[in-house]
Amino acid sequence: MPMVVWFALGLAVGIAASIVAARIVVKRSLSRALVAERRARTAERLAEIGGMTGGLAHEIKNPLSTIGLNAQLLKEELEEIQGDEDRRGRMTRRLDALKREVERLRGILQDFLEYAGELRLDLKPLNVSALVDELGDFFAPQADKAGVRMRIDLASDPLNAEVDGPRLKQAVLNLMLNAVQAMGSVHDGGQIRSKELILRTSRQMDADGRAMALIQVIDTGPGISAEAMAKIFQPYFTTKAGGTGLGLPTSRRIVEAHHGRMDLQSEPGRGTDFQIRIPLAL
């Protein structure tokens, strides 16, 4: 076959391959553009919904405050009225129940606002170990009241990181509250097991070689089942009576806003170890 024919065939095959490759590139580019556009629309919609729900929650808080205040005033006025003691007692108990439910709704709304509201961080250089130590001192009376022994093991060297101190404290405090509540009624074969809450900090390298501050909140509670662990960070999932199920999702959201991550290790009957990792300052 003449050389010119081979050249023509090669050129045709090359052009065809280039056209196919170009179509694939264009198709992929269009797909990425569409995905990016959908994500942008979704983010915009979520932001809009977040603003609406936050406003709605604030609107609900106002009448709740009015109901709570008037319930208190009615109770005080009722105590001054002379008459049927049994009837007064029944009315007082009903007003007390009303006040408790108002406070519970306030708590639910507050948790919701913290989870759904805009999260703005005020980052400052802080020693993470010092922050955890302060939180341990603050929480000690509550742990003592619950019959829980606290132990704090801090890293020997400072763990300096750019963090929002109050927000990070909130994230760790949620874990501590969960731990104490989990140990509320821990028994082992009829014997009351030791209740211990351990706060630990250390330095750790992640898989990418980044230096991280590791915060551990360890308890000797009943542990968490594999089924519950799969749902534990889902909003409104809770195994506690009266819980809102927003504490842990809020904690994880705060940690992730710091470019960190939250994990847990647990086994039924052997307690739970929550772990927060925050990048250390360079």
PDB file of C-alpha atoms in Angstrom:
ATOM      1  CA  MET A   1       0.000   0.000   0.000  1.00  0.00           C
ATOM      2  CA  PRO A   2       1.448   3.391  -0.935  1.00  0.00           C
ATOM      3  CA  MET A   3       2.930   5.467   1.872  1.00  0.00           C
ATOM      4  CA  VAL A   4       0.500   8.277   1.193  1.00  0.00           C
ATOM      5  CA  VAL A   5      -2.413   5.917   1.926  1.00  0.00           C
ATOM      6  CA  TRP A   6      -0.889   4.872   5.242  1.00  0.00           C
ATOM      7  CA  PHE A   7      -0.355   8.499   6.112  1.00  0.00           C
ATOM      8  CA  ALA A   8      -3.974   9.323   5.231  1.00  0.00           C
ATOM      9  CA  LEU A   9      -5.261   6.407   7.326  1.00  0.00           C
ATOM     10  CA  GLY A  10      -3.095   7.403  10.290  1.00  0.00           C
ATOM     11  CA  LEU A  11      -4.222  10.995  10.018  1.00  0.00           C
ATOM     12  CA  ALA A  12      -7.883   9.949   9.884  1.00  0.00           C
ATOM     13  CA  VAL A  13      -7.515   7.684  12.930  1.00  0.00           C
ATOM     14  CA  GLY A  14      -5.686  10.442  14.813  1.00  0.00           C
ATOM     15  CA  ILE A  15      -8.370  12.994  13.999  1.00  0.00           C
ATOM     16  CA  ALA A  16     -11.122  10.571  15.026  1.00  0.00           C
ATOM     17  CA  ALA A  17      -9.368   9.825  18.312  1.00  0.00           C
ATOM     18  CA  SER A  18      -8.886  13.528  18.980  1.00  0.00           C
ATOM     19  CA  ILE A  19     -12.573  14.168  18.320  1.00  0.00           C
ATOM     20  CA  VAL A  20     -13.582  11.384  20.735  1.00  0.00           C
ATOM     21  CA  ALA A  21     -11.161  12.655  23.362  1.00  0.00           C
ATOM     22  CA  ALA A  22     -12.413  16.207  22.919  1.00  0.00           C
ATOM     23  CA  ARG A  23     -16.018  15.061  23.313  1.00  0.00           C
ATOM     24  CA  ILE A  24     -15.106  13.231  26.544  1.00  0.00           C
ATOM     25  CA  VAL A  25     -13.304  16.300  27.907  1.00  0.00           C
ATOM     26  CA  VAL A  26     -16.213  18.582  26.986  1.00  0.00           C
ATOM     27  CA  LYS A  27     -18.721  16.147  28.500  1.00  0.00           C
ATOM     28  CA  ARG A  28     -16.727  15.907  31.725  1.00  0.00           C
ATOM     29  CA  SER A  29     -16.334  19.677  31.890  1.00  0.00           C
ATOM     30  CA  LEU A  30     -20.059  20.171  31.392  1.00  0.00           C
ATOM     31  CA  SER A  31     -20.808  17.545  34.043  1.00  0.00           C
ATOM     32  CA  ARG A  32     -18.486  19.246  36.536  1.00  0.00           C
ATOM     33  CA  ALA A  33     -20.021  22.616  35.741  1.00  0.00           C
ATOM     34  CA  LEU A  34     -23.520  21.236  36.283  1.00  0.00           C
ATOM     35  CA  VAL A  35     -22.489  19.587  39.565  1.00  0.00           C
ATOM     36  CA  ALA A  36     -20.867  22.836  40.736  1.00  0.00           C
ATOM     37  CA  GLU A  37     -23.970  24.802  39.758  1.00  0.00           C
ATOM     38  CA  ARG A  38     -26.241  22.359  41.613  1.00  0.00           C
ATOM     39  CA  ARG A  39     -24.028  22.557  44.689  1.00  0.00           C
ATOM     40  CA  ALA A  40     -24.069  26.353  44.564  1.00  0.00           C
ATOM     41  CA  ARG A  41     -27.867  26.374  44.289  1.00  0.00           C
ATOM     42  CA  THR A  42     -28.129  23.865  47.154  1.00  0.00           C
ATOM     43  CA  ALA A  43     -25.783  25.913  49.350  1.00  0.00           C
ATOM     44  CA  GLU A  44     -27.755  29.069  48.587  1.00  0.00           C
ATOM     45  CA  ARG A  45     -31.018  27.315  49.379  1.00  0.00           C
ATOM     46  CA  LEU A  46     -29.652  25.879  52.629  1.00  0.00           C
ATOM     47  CA  ALA A  47     -28.422  29.326  53.653  1.00  0.00           C
ATOM     48  CA  GLU A  48     -31.874  30.745  52.917  1.00  0.00           C
ATOM     49  CA  ILE A  49     -33.577  27.988  54.901  1.00  0.00           C
ATOM     50  CA  GLY A  50     -31.096  28.481  57.728  1.00  0.00           C
ATOM     51  CA  GLY A  51     -31.938  32.161  57.907  1.00  0.00           C
ATOM     52  CA  MET A  52     -35.657  31.449  57.843  1.00  0.00           C
ATOM     53  CA  THR A  53     -35.516  28.765  60.534  1.00  0.00           C
ATOM     54  CA  GLY A  54     -33.324  30.949  62.724  1.00  0.00           C
ATOM     55  CA  GLY A  55     -35.825  33.792  62.424  1.00  0.00           C
ATOM     56  CA  LEU A  56     -38.718  31.436  63.119  1.00  0.00           C
ATOM     57  CA  ALA A  57     -36.995  30.097  66.239  1.00  0.00           C
ATOM     58  CA  HIS A  58     -36.460  33.623  67.557  1.00  0.00           C
ATOM     59  CA  GLU A  59     -40.129  34.424  66.893  1.00  0.00           C
ATOM     60  CA  ILE A  60     -41.136  31.362  68.924  1.00  0.00           C
ATOM     61  CA  LYS A  61     -38.848  32.338  71.816  1.00  0.00           C
ATOM     62  CA  ASN A  62     -40.689  35.644  72.340  1.00  0.00           C
ATOM     63  CA  PRO A  63     -44.133  34.174  73.143  1.00  0.00           C
ATOM     64  CA  LEU A  64     -42.449  31.427  75.180  1.00  0.00           C
ATOM     65  CA  SER A  65     -40.869  34.084  77.378  1.00  0.00           C
ATOM     66  CA  THR A  66     -44.272  35.731  77.809  1.00  0.00           C
ATOM     67  CA  ILE A  67     -45.906  32.399  78.742  1.00  0.00           C
ATOM     68  CA  GLY A  68     -43.144  31.621  81.259  1.00  0.00           C
ATOM     69  CA  LEU A  69     -43.346  35.063  82.870  1.00  0.00           C
ATOM     70  CA  ASN A  70     -47.141  34.955  83.189  1.00  0.00           C
ATOM     71  CA  ALA A  71     -47.022  31.429  84.643  1.00  0.00           C
ATOM     72  CA  GLN A  72     -44.658  32.698  87.341  1.00  0.00           C
ATOM     73  CA  LEU A  73     -46.865  35.717  88.064  1.00  0.00           C
ATOM     74  CA  LEU A  74     -49.969  33.513  88.303  1.00  0.00           C
ATOM     75  CA  LYS A  75     -48.195  31.205  90.739  1.00  0.00           C
ATOM     76  CA  GLU A  76     -47.144  34.124  92.940  1.00  0.00           C
ATOM     77  CA  GLU A  77     -50.668  35.570  92.886  1.00  0.00           C
ATOM     78  CA  LEU A  78     -52.189  32.169  93.614  1.00  0.00           C
ATOM     79  CA  GLU A  79     -50.027  31.792  96.723  1.00  0.00           C
ATOM     80  CA  GLU A  80     -51.539  35.003  98.130  1.00  0.00           C
ATOM     81  CA  ILE A  81     -55.156  33.886  97.617  1.00  0.00           C
ATOM     82  CA  GLN A  82     -56.868  32.344 100.628  1.00  0.00           C
ATOM     83  CA  GLY A  83     -59.269  29.483 100.071  1.00  0.00           C
ATOM     84  CA  ASP A  84     -59.420  25.796  99.142  1.00  0.00           C
ATOM     85  CA  GLU A  85     -55.904  24.453  99.825  1.00  0.00           C
ATOM     86  CA  ASP A  86     -56.418  21.321  97.700  1.00  0.00           C
ATOM     87  CA  ARG A  87     -57.522  23.366  94.729  1.00  0.00           C
ATOM     88  CA  ARG A  88     -54.610  25.789  95.176  1.00  0.00           C
ATOM     89  CA  GLY A  89     -52.231  22.842  95.341  1.00  0.00           C
ATOM     90  CA  ARG A  90     -53.566  21.366  92.092  1.00  0.00           C
ATOM     91  CA  MET A  91     -53.329  24.721  90.299  1.00  0.00           C
ATOM     92  CA  THR A  92     -49.804  25.304  91.599  1.00  0.00           C
ATOM     93  CA  ARG A  93     -48.673  21.899  90.349  1.00  0.00           C
ATOM     94  CA  ARG A  94     -50.164  22.619  86.930  1.00  0.00           C
ATOM     95  CA  LEU A  95     -48.398  25.966  86.747  1.00  0.00           C
ATOM     96  CA  ASP A  96     -45.114  24.292  87.751  1.00  0.00           C
ATOM     97  CA  ALA A  97     -45.596  21.727  84.978  1.00  0.00           C
ATOM     98  CA  LEU A  98     -46.275  24.551  82.522  1.00  0.00           C
ATOM     99  CA  LYS A  99     -43.068  26.344  83.569  1.00  0.00           C
ATOM    100  CA  ARG A 100     -41.018  23.151  83.183  1.00  0.00           C
ATOM    101  CA  GLU A 101     -42.319  22.608  79.651  1.00  0.00           C
ATOM    102  CA  VAL A 102     -41.599  26.229  78.751  1.00  0.00           C
ATOM    103  CA  GLU A 103     -38.002  25.800  79.954  1.00  0.00           C
ATOM    104  CA  ARG A 104     -37.701  22.542  78.016  1.00  0.00           C
ATOM    105  CA  LEU A 105     -38.887  24.253  74.824  1.00  0.00           C
ATOM    106  CA  ARG A 106     -36.404  27.071  75.422  1.00  0.00           C
ATOM    107  CA  GLY A 107     -33.645  24.487  75.673  1.00  0.00           C
ATOM    108  CA  ILE A 108     -34.747  22.800  72.448  1.00  0.00           C
ATOM    109  CA  LEU A 109     -34.825  26.135  70.627  1.00  0.00           C
ATOM    110  CA  GLN A 110     -31.403  27.097  71.961  1.00  0.00           C
ATOM    111  CA  ASP A 111     -29.903  23.800  70.805  1.00  0.00           C
ATOM    112  CA  PHE A 112     -31.545  24.249  67.421  1.00  0.00           C
ATOM    113  CA  LEU A 113     -30.222  27.788  67.002  1.00  0.00           C
ATOM    114  CA  GLU A 114     -26.702  26.660  67.910  1.00  0.00           C
ATOM    115  CA  TYR A 115     -26.859  23.847  65.363  1.00  0.00           C
ATOM    116  CA  ALA A 116     -28.668  25.575  62.486  1.00  0.00           C
ATOM    117  CA  GLY A 117     -27.388  29.118  62.923  1.00  0.00           C
ATOM    118  CA  GLU A 118     -24.431  30.645  61.135  1.00  0.00           C
ATOM    119  CA  LEU A 119     -21.162  29.537  62.715  1.00  0.00           C
ATOM    120  CA  ARG A 120     -18.657  32.373  62.880  1.00  0.00           C
ATOM    121  CA  LEU A 121     -15.327  31.632  64.537  1.00  0.00           C
ATOM    122  CA  ASP A 122     -13.196  34.187  66.371  1.00  0.00           C
ATOM    123  CA  LEU A 123      -9.837  32.439  65.995  1.00  0.00           C
ATOM    124  CA  LYS A 124      -7.031  33.237  68.425  1.00  0.00           C
ATOM    125  CA  PRO A 125      -3.797  31.449  69.343  1.00  0.00           C
ATOM    126  CA  LEU A 126      -4.460  29.266  72.387  1.00  0.00           C
ATOM    127  CA  ASN A 127      -2.881  26.357  74.212  1.00  0.00           C
ATOM    128  CA  VAL A 128      -5.452  23.569  73.808  1.00  0.00           C
ATOM    129  CA  SER A 129      -4.236  21.813  76.961  1.00  0.00           C
ATOM    130  CA  ALA A 130      -4.776  24.979  79.026  1.00  0.00           C
ATOM    131  CA  LEU A 131      -8.270  25.303  77.576  1.00  0.00           C
ATOM    132  CA  VAL A 132      -9.129  21.701  78.525  1.00  0.00           C
ATOM    133  CA  ASP A 133      -7.650  22.216  82.012  1.00  0.00           C
ATOM    134  CA  GLU A 134      -9.862  25.283  82.556  1.00  0.00           C
ATOM    135  CA  LEU A 135     -12.894  23.345  81.382  1.00  0.00           C
ATOM    136  CA  GLY A 136     -12.065  20.515  83.791  1.00  0.00           C
ATOM    137  CA  ASP A 137     -11.921  22.957  86.736  1.00  0.00           C
ATOM    138  CA  PHE A 138     -15.246  24.463  85.682  1.00  0.00           C
ATOM    139  CA  PHE A 139     -16.932  21.067  85.335  1.00  0.00           C
ATOM    140  CA  ALA A 140     -15.505  19.441  88.490  1.00  0.00           C
ATOM    141  CA  PRO A 141     -18.376  20.448  90.860  1.00  0.00           C
ATOM    142  CA  GLN A 142     -20.988  19.013  88.459  1.00  0.00           C
ATOM    143  CA  ALA A 143     -19.035  15.770  88.092  1.00  0.00           C
ATOM    144  CA  ASP A 144     -18.628  15.516  91.875  1.00  0.00           C
ATOM    145  CA  LYS A 145     -22.361  16.047  92.367  1.00  0.00           C
ATOM    146  CA  ALA A 146     -23.043  13.171  89.944  1.00  0.00           C
ATOM    147  CA  GLY A 147     -20.618  10.891  91.817  1.00  0.00           C
ATOM    148  CA  VAL A 148     -18.130  10.900  88.908  1.00  0.00           C
ATOM    149  CA  ARG A 149     -14.388  11.027  89.548  1.00  0.00           C
ATOM    150  CA  MET A 150     -12.504  13.251  87.127  1.00  0.00           C
ATOM    151  CA  ARG A 151      -8.955  12.749  85.895  1.00  0.00           C
ATOM    152  CA  ILE A 152      -7.076  15.184  83.657  1.00  0.00           C
ATOM    153  CA  ASP A 153      -3.990  14.051  81.721  1.00  0.00           C
ATOM    154  CA  LEU A 154      -2.418  16.899  79.763  1.00  0.00           C
ATOM    155  CA  ALA A 155       0.324  16.877  77.153  1.00  0.00           C
ATOM    156  CA  SER A 156       3.731  17.809  78.591  1.00  0.00           C
ATOM    157  CA  ASP A 157       4.352  20.388  75.842  1.00  0.00           C
ATOM    158  CA  PRO A 158       1.986  23.224  74.851  1.00  0.00           C
ATOM    159  CA  LEU A 159      -0.495  22.413  72.072  1.00  0.00           C
ATOM    160  CA  ASN A 160      -0.814  25.800  70.404  1.00  0.00           C
ATOM    161  CA  ALA A 161      -3.569  26.166  67.817  1.00  0.00           C
ATOM    162  CA  GLU A 162      -5.715  28.854  66.209  1.00  0.00           C
ATOM    163  CA  VAL A 163      -9.107  28.220  67.797  1.00  0.00           C
ATOM    164  CA  ASP A 164     -12.289  29.912  68.931  1.00  0.00           C
ATOM    165  CA  GLY A 165     -11.934  29.205  72.652  1.00  0.00           C
ATOM    166  CA  PRO A 166     -15.606  29.480  73.713  1.00  0.00           C
ATOM    167  CA  ARG A 167     -16.771  27.416  70.722  1.00  0.00           C
ATOM    168  CA  LEU A 168     -14.214  24.666  71.298  1.00  0.00           C
ATOM    169  CA  LYS A 169     -15.107  24.604  74.999  1.00  0.00           C
ATOM    170  CA  GLN A 170     -18.742  24.174  74.002  1.00  0.00           C
ATOM    171  CA  ALA A 171     -17.859  21.221  71.780  1.00  0.00           C
ATOM    172  CA  VAL A 172     -15.881  19.487  74.544  1.00  0.00           C
ATOM    173  CA  LEU A 173     -18.453  20.357  77.210  1.00  0.00           C
ATOM    174  CA  ASN A 174     -21.196  18.651  75.197  1.00  0.00           C
ATOM    175  CA  LEU A 175     -19.111  15.466  75.236  1.00  0.00           C
ATOM    176  CA  MET A 176     -18.514  15.757  78.982  1.00  0.00           C
ATOM    177  CA  LEU A 177     -22.210  16.236  79.702  1.00  0.00           C
ATOM    178  CA  ASN A 178     -23.026  13.199  77.563  1.00  0.00           C
ATOM    179  CA  ALA A 179     -20.447  11.145  79.428  1.00  0.00           C
ATOM    180  CA  VAL A 180     -21.779  12.050  82.887  1.00  0.00           C
ATOM    181  CA  GLN A 181     -25.354  11.372  81.791  1.00  0.00           C
ATOM    182  CA  ALA A 182     -24.311   8.006  80.337  1.00  0.00           C
ATOM    183  CA  MET A 183     -22.762   7.046  83.673  1.00  0.00           C
ATOM    184  CA  GLY A 184     -25.899   8.067  85.572  1.00  0.00           C
ATOM    185  CA  SER A 185     -26.941   4.497  86.343  1.00  0.00           C
ATOM    186  CA  VAL A 186     -24.016   2.214  85.583  1.00  0.00           C
ATOM    187  CA  HIS A 187     -24.259  -1.189  87.259  1.00  0.00           C
ATOM    188  CA  ASP A 188     -22.280  -4.385  86.795  1.00  0.00           C
ATOM    189  CA  GLY A 189     -23.881  -7.596  88.036  1.00  0.00           C
ATOM    190  CA  GLY A 190     -25.780  -5.782  90.740  1.00  0.00           C
ATOM    191  CA  GLN A 191     -22.658  -3.880  91.837  1.00  0.00           C
ATOM    192  CA  ILE A 192     -22.271  -0.161  91.166  1.00  0.00           C
ATOM    193  CA  ARG A 193     -19.318   0.318  88.829  1.00  0.00           C
ATOM    194  CA  SER A 194     -16.752   3.060  89.251  1.00  0.00           C
ATOM    195  CA  LYS A 195     -17.690   6.240  87.405  1.00  0.00           C
ATOM    196  CA  GLU A 196     -14.698   7.994  85.914  1.00  0.00           C
ATOM    197  CA  LEU A 197     -14.379  10.815  83.402  1.00  0.00           C
ATOM    198  CA  ILE A 198     -10.952  11.279  81.813  1.00  0.00           C
ATOM    199  CA  LEU A 199      -9.890  14.382  79.898  1.00  0.00           C
ATOM    200  CA  ARG A 200      -6.676  13.824  77.960  1.00  0.00           C
ATOM    201  CA  THR A 201      -4.660  15.913  75.516  1.00  0.00           C
ATOM    202  CA  SER A 202      -1.711  14.847  73.381  1.00  0.00           C
ATOM    203  CA  ARG A 203       0.132  15.634  70.168  1.00  0.00           C
ATOM    204  CA  GLN A 204      -0.534  13.391  67.166  1.00  0.00           C
ATOM    205  CA  MET A 205       0.365  13.277  63.470  1.00  0.00           C
ATOM    206  CA  ASP A 206      -2.463  12.612  61.013  1.00  0.00           C
ATOM    207  CA  ALA A 207      -2.264  10.545  57.802  1.00  0.00           C
ATOM    208  CA  ASP A 208      -1.142  13.611  55.835  1.00  0.00           C
ATOM    209  CA  GLY A 209       1.702  14.337  58.239  1.00  0.00           C
ATOM    210  CA  ARG A 210      -0.031  17.305  59.902  1.00  0.00           C
ATOM    211  CA  ALA A 211       0.595  17.928  63.606  1.00  0.00           C
ATOM    212  CA  MET A 212      -2.715  17.718  65.479  1.00  0.00           C
ATOM    213  CA  ALA A 213      -3.920  18.430  69.003  1.00  0.00           C
ATOM    214  CA  LEU A 214      -5.842  15.380  70.216  1.00  0.00           C
ATOM    215  CA  ILE A 215      -8.513  15.894  72.884  1.00  0.00           C
ATOM    216  CA  GLN A 216     -10.054  12.754  74.376  1.00  0.00           C
ATOM    217  CA  VAL A 217     -13.169  12.576  76.544  1.00  0.00           C
ATOM    218  CA  ILE A 218     -13.265   9.068  78.011  1.00  0.00           C
ATOM    219  CA  ASP A 219     -15.931   7.612  80.286  1.00  0.00           C
ATOM    220  CA  THR A 220     -16.549   4.293  82.022  1.00  0.00           C
ATOM    221  CA  GLY A 221     -20.234   4.262  81.059  1.00  0.00           C
ATOM    222  CA  PRO A 222     -22.268   1.518  79.402  1.00  0.00           C
ATOM    223  CA  GLY A 223     -20.760   2.134  75.962  1.00  0.00           C
ATOM    224  CA  ILE A 224     -22.546   2.578  72.654  1.00  0.00           C
ATOM    225  CA  SER A 225     -23.875  -0.149  70.382  1.00  0.00           C
ATOM    226  CA  ALA A 226     -22.712  -0.423  66.770  1.00  0.00           C
ATOM    227  CA  GLU A 227     -26.235   0.457  65.614  1.00  0.00           C
ATOM    228  CA  ALA A 228     -26.302   3.633  67.704  1.00  0.00           C
ATOM    229  CA  MET A 229     -22.759   4.588  66.660  1.00  0.00           C
ATOM    230  CA  ALA A 230     -23.859   4.591  63.021  1.00  0.00           C
ATOM    231  CA  LYS A 231     -26.453   7.280  63.830  1.00  0.00           C
ATOM    232  CA  ILE A 232     -24.833   9.135  66.716  1.00  0.00           C
ATOM    233  CA  PHE A 233     -23.964  12.290  64.760  1.00  0.00           C
ATOM    234  CA  GLN A 234     -27.338  12.528  63.014  1.00  0.00           C
ATOM    235  CA  PRO A 235     -29.427  15.526  64.147  1.00  0.00           C
ATOM    236  CA  TYR A 236     -32.210  14.610  66.580  1.00  0.00           C
ATOM    237  CA  PHE A 237     -30.923  11.068  67.173  1.00  0.00           C
ATOM    238  CA  THR A 238     -30.729  10.438  70.910  1.00  0.00           C
ATOM    239  CA  THR A 239     -30.890   7.511  73.319  1.00  0.00           C
ATOM    240  CA  LYS A 240     -31.556   9.763  76.342  1.00  0.00           C
ATOM    241  CA  ALA A 241     -34.969  10.646  77.688  1.00  0.00           C
ATOM    242  CA  GLY A 242     -35.527  14.366  77.210  1.00  0.00           C
ATOM    243  CA  GLY A 243     -32.478  14.812  74.977  1.00  0.00           C
ATOM    244  CA  THR A 244     -32.706  16.925  71.826  1.00  0.00           C
ATOM    245  CA  GLY A 245     -30.145  14.949  69.828  1.00  0.00           C
ATOM    246  CA  LEU A 246     -28.333  18.114  68.714  1.00  0.00           C
ATOM    247  CA  GLY A 247     -25.420  18.244  71.164  1.00  0.00           C
ATOM    248  CA  LEU A 248     -23.109  15.849  69.321  1.00  0.00           C
ATOM    249  CA  PRO A 249     -23.906  17.172  65.801  1.00  0.00           C
ATOM    250  CA  THR A 250     -23.220  20.689  67.098  1.00  0.00           C
ATOM    251  CA  SER A 251     -19.892  19.589  68.590  1.00  0.00           C
ATOM    252  CA  ARG A 252     -18.838  17.944  65.341  1.00  0.00           C
ATOM    253  CA  ARG A 253     -19.864  21.017  63.344  1.00  0.00           C
ATOM    254  CA  ILE A 254     -17.685  23.225  65.572  1.00  0.00           C
ATOM    255  CA  VAL A 255     -14.715  20.859  65.266  1.00  0.00           C
ATOM    256  CA  GLU A 256     -15.038  20.624  61.474  1.00  0.00           C
ATOM    257  CA  ALA A 257     -15.233  24.434  61.256  1.00  0.00           C
ATOM    258  CA  HIS A 258     -11.747  24.367  62.829  1.00  0.00           C
ATOM    259  CA  HIS A 259     -10.631  22.041  59.991  1.00  0.00           C
ATOM    260  CA  GLY A 260     -10.552  19.201  62.490  1.00  0.00           C
ATOM    261  CA  ARG A 261     -12.473  16.016  62.931  1.00  0.00           C
ATOM    262  CA  MET A 262     -14.328  14.077  65.626  1.00  0.00           C
ATOM    263  CA  ASP A 263     -14.250  10.307  66.099  1.00  0.00           C
ATOM    264  CA  LEU A 264     -15.306   7.862  68.757  1.00  0.00           C
ATOM    265  CA  GLN A 265     -14.425   4.403  69.943  1.00  0.00           C
ATOM    266  CA  SER A 266     -16.898   2.491  72.055  1.00  0.00           C
ATOM    267  CA  GLU A 267     -17.960  -0.981  73.015  1.00  0.00           C
ATOM    268  CA  PRO A 268     -21.024  -1.964  75.064  1.00  0.00           C
ATOM    269  CA  GLY A 269     -20.002  -2.498  78.661  1.00  0.00           C
ATOM    270  CA  ARG A 270     -16.551  -0.901  78.238  1.00  0.00           C
ATOM    271  CA  GLY A 271     -17.210   2.838  78.054  1.00  0.00           C
ATOM    272  CA  THR A 272     -16.678   5.402  75.303  1.00  0.00           C
ATOM    273  CA  ASP A 273     -13.747   7.448  74.016  1.00  0.00           C
ATOM    274  CA  PHE A 274     -14.640  10.585  72.022  1.00  0.00           C
ATOM    275  CA  GLN A 275     -11.697  12.098  70.142  1.00  0.00           C
ATOM    276  CA  ILE A 276     -11.322  15.621  68.783  1.00  0.00           C
ATOM    277  CA  ARG A 277      -8.416  16.471  66.476  1.00  0.00           C
ATOM    278  CA  ILE A 278      -7.537  20.106  65.761  1.00  0.00           C
ATOM    279  CA  PRO A 279      -4.623  21.225  63.535  1.00  0.00           C
ATOM    280  CA  LEU A 280      -1.762  22.755  65.499  1.00  0.00           C
ATOM    281  CA  ALA A 281      -0.402  26.167  64.558  1.00  0.00           C
ATOM    282  CA  LEU A 282       2.580  26.088  62.192  1.00  0.00           C
TER     283      LEU A 282
END
